[in-house]
Coordinates of N, CA, C and O in Angstrom, one line a residue:
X1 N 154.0 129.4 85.1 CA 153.1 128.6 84.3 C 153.8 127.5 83.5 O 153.2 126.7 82.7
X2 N 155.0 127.6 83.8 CA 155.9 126.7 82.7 C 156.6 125.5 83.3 O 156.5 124.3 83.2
X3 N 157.7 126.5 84.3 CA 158.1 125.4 84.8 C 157.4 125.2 86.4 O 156.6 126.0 86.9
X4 N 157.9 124.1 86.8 CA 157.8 123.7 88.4 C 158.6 123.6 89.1 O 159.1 122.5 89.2
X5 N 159.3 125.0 90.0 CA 160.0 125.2 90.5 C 160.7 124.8 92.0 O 161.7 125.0 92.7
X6 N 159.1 123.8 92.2 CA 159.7 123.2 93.1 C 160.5 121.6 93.0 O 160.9 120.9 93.9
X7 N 160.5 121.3 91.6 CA 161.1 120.1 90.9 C 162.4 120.4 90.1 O 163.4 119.7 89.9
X8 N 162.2 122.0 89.7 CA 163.0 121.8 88.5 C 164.2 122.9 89.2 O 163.8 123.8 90.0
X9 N 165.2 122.9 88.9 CA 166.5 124.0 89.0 C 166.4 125.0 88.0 O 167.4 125.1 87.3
X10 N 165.3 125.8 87.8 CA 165.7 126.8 86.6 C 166.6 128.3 86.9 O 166.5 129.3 86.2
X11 N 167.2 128.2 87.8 CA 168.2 129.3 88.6 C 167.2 130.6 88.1 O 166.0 130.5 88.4
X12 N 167.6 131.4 87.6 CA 167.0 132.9 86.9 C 165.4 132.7 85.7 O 164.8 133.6 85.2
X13 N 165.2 131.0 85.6 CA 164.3 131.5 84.8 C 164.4 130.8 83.3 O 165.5 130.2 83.3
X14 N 163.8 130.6 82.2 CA 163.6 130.2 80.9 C 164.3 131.4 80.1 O 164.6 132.4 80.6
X15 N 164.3 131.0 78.9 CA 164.4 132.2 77.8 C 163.4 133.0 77.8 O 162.3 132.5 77.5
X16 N 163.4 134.4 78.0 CA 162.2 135.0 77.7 C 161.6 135.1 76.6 O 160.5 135.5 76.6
X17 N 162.1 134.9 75.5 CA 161.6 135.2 74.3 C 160.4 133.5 74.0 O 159.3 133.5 73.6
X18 N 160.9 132.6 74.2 CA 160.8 131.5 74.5 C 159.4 131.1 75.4 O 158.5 130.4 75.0
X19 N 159.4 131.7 76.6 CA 158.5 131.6 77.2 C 157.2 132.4 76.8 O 156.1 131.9 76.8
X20 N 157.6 134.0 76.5 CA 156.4 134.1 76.0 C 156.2 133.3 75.0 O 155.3 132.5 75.2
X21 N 156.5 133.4 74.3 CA 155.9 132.7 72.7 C 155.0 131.5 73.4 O 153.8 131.2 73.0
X22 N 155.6 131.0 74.2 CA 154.7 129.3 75.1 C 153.6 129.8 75.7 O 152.4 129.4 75.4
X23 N 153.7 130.8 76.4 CA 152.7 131.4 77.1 C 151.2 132.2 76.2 O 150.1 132.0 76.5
X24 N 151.7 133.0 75.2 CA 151.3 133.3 74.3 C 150.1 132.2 73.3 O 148.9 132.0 73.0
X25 N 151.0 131.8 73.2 CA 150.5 130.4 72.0 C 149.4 129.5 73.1 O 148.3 129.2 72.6
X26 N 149.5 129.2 74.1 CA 148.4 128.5 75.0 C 147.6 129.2 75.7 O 146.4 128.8 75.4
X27 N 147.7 130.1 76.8 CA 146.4 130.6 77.5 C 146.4 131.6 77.0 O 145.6 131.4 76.1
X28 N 146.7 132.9 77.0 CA 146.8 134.0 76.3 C 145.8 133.8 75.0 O 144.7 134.2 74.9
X29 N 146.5 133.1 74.1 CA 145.3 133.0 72.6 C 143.9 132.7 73.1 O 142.8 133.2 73.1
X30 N 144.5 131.7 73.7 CA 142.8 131.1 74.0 C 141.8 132.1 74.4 O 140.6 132.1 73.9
X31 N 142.4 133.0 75.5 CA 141.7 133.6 76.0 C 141.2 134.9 75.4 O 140.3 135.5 75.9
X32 N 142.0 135.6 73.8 CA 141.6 135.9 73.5 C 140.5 135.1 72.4 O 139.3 135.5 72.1
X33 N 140.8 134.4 72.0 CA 139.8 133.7 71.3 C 138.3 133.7 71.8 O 137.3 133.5 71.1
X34 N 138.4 133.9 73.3 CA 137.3 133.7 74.1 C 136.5 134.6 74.6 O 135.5 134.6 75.3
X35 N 137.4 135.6 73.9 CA 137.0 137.2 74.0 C 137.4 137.8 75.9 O 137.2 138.9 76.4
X36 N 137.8 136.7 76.4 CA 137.8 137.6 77.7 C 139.2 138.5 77.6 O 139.3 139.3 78.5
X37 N 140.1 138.5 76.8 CA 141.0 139.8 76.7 C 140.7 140.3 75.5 O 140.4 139.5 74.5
X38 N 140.7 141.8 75.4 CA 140.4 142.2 74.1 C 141.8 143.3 73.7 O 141.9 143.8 72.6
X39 N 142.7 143.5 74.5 CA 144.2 144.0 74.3 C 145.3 143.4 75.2 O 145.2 143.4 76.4
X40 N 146.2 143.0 74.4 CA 147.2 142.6 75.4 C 148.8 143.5 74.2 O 149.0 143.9 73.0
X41 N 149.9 143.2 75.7 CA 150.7 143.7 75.1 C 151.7 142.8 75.7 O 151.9 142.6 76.9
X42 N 152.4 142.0 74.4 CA 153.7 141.1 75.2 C 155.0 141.7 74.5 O 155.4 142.4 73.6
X43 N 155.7 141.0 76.0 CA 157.2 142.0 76.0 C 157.7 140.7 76.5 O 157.1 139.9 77.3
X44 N 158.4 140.5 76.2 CA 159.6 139.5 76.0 C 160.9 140.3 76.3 O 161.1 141.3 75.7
X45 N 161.8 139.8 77.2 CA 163.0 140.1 77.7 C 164.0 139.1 77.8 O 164.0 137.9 78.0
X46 N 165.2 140.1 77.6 CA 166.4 139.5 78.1 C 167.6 139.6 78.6 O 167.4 140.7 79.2
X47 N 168.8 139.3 78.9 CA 170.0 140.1 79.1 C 171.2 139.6 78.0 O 171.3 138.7 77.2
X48 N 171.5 140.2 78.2 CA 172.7 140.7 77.0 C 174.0 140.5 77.8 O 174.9 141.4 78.2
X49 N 173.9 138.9 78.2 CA 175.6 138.9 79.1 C 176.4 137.8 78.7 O 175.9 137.0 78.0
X50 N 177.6 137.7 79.1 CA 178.2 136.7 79.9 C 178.7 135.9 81.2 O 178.2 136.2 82.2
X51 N 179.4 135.0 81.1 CA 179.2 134.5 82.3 C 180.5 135.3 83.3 O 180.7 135.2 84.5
X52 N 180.8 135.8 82.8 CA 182.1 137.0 83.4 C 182.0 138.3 83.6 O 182.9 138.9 84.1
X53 N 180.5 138.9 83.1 CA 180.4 140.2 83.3 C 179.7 140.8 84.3 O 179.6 142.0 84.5
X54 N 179.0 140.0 84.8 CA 178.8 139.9 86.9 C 180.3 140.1 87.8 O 180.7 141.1 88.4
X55 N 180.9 138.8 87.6 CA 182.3 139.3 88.4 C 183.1 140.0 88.1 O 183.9 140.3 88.9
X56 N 183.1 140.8 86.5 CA 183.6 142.2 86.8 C 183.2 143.5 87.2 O 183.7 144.5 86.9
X57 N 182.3 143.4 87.8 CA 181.4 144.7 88.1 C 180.9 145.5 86.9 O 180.9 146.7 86.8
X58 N 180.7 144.7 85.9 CA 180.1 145.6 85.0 C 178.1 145.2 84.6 O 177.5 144.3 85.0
X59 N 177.7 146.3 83.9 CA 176.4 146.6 83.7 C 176.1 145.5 83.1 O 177.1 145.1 82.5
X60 N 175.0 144.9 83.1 CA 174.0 143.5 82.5 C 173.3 144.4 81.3 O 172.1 144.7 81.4
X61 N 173.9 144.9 80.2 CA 172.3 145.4 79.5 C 171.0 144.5 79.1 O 171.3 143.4 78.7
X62 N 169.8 144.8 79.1 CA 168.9 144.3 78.6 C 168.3 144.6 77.4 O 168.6 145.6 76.8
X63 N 167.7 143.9 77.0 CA 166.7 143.9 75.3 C 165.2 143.4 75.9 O 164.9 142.9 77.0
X64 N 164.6 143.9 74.9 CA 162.8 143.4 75.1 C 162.8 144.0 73.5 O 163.4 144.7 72.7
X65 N 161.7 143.4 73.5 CA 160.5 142.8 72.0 C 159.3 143.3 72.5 O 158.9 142.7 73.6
X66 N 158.5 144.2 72.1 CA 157.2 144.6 72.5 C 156.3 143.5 71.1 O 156.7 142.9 70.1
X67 N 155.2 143.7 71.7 CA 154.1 143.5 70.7 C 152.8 143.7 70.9 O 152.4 143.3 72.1
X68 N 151.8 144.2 70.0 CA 150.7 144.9 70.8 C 149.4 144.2 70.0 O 149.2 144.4 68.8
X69 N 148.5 143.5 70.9 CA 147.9 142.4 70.0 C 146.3 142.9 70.4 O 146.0 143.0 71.6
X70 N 145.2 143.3 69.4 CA 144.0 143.9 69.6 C 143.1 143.4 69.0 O 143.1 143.7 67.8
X71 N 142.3 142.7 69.4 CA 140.8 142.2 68.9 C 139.6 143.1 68.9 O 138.5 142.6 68.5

C-alpha cells in the first residue's frame, strides 16, 4: 500500500513501525471512522539485527508493538 515495488528497490521492506503508523493514519482510520471496522489490532514489527549477524549464523531476534483499537 506504500511502496511500488515495481519502481522502487525496497529489498525486505519499510520500517514496520513506520509503516503501520502510515497505514494506520490513512485507510485503516478512515475506515474506522466509517464504521466498516469496528476492532482492529495493529502489530508492528521488527528485527533486532546487524548487518553481520546473518553471516555469522546467528538468530535475527524480533520485537512487535501490539495495539488493540475498538469502536
Amino acid at each position: 500500500m506504500i511502496f511500488d515495488k515495481e519502481n522502487q528497490d525496497t529489498h525486505s521492506g519499510g520500517s514496520g513501525c513506520a509503516c503501520c503508523a502510515s497505514i494506520f493514519s490513512g485507510y485503516i482510520f478512515n475506515q474506522l471512522k466509517q464504521k466498516n471496522f469496528k476492532k482492529i489490532l495493529l502489530v508492528a514489527t521488527g528485527a533486532l539485527m546487524n548487518a553481520t549477524s546473518s553471516q555469522q549464523g546467528e538468530s535475527i531476534p524480533g520485537i512487535a508493538h501490539a495495539i488493540s483499537i475498538e469502536i
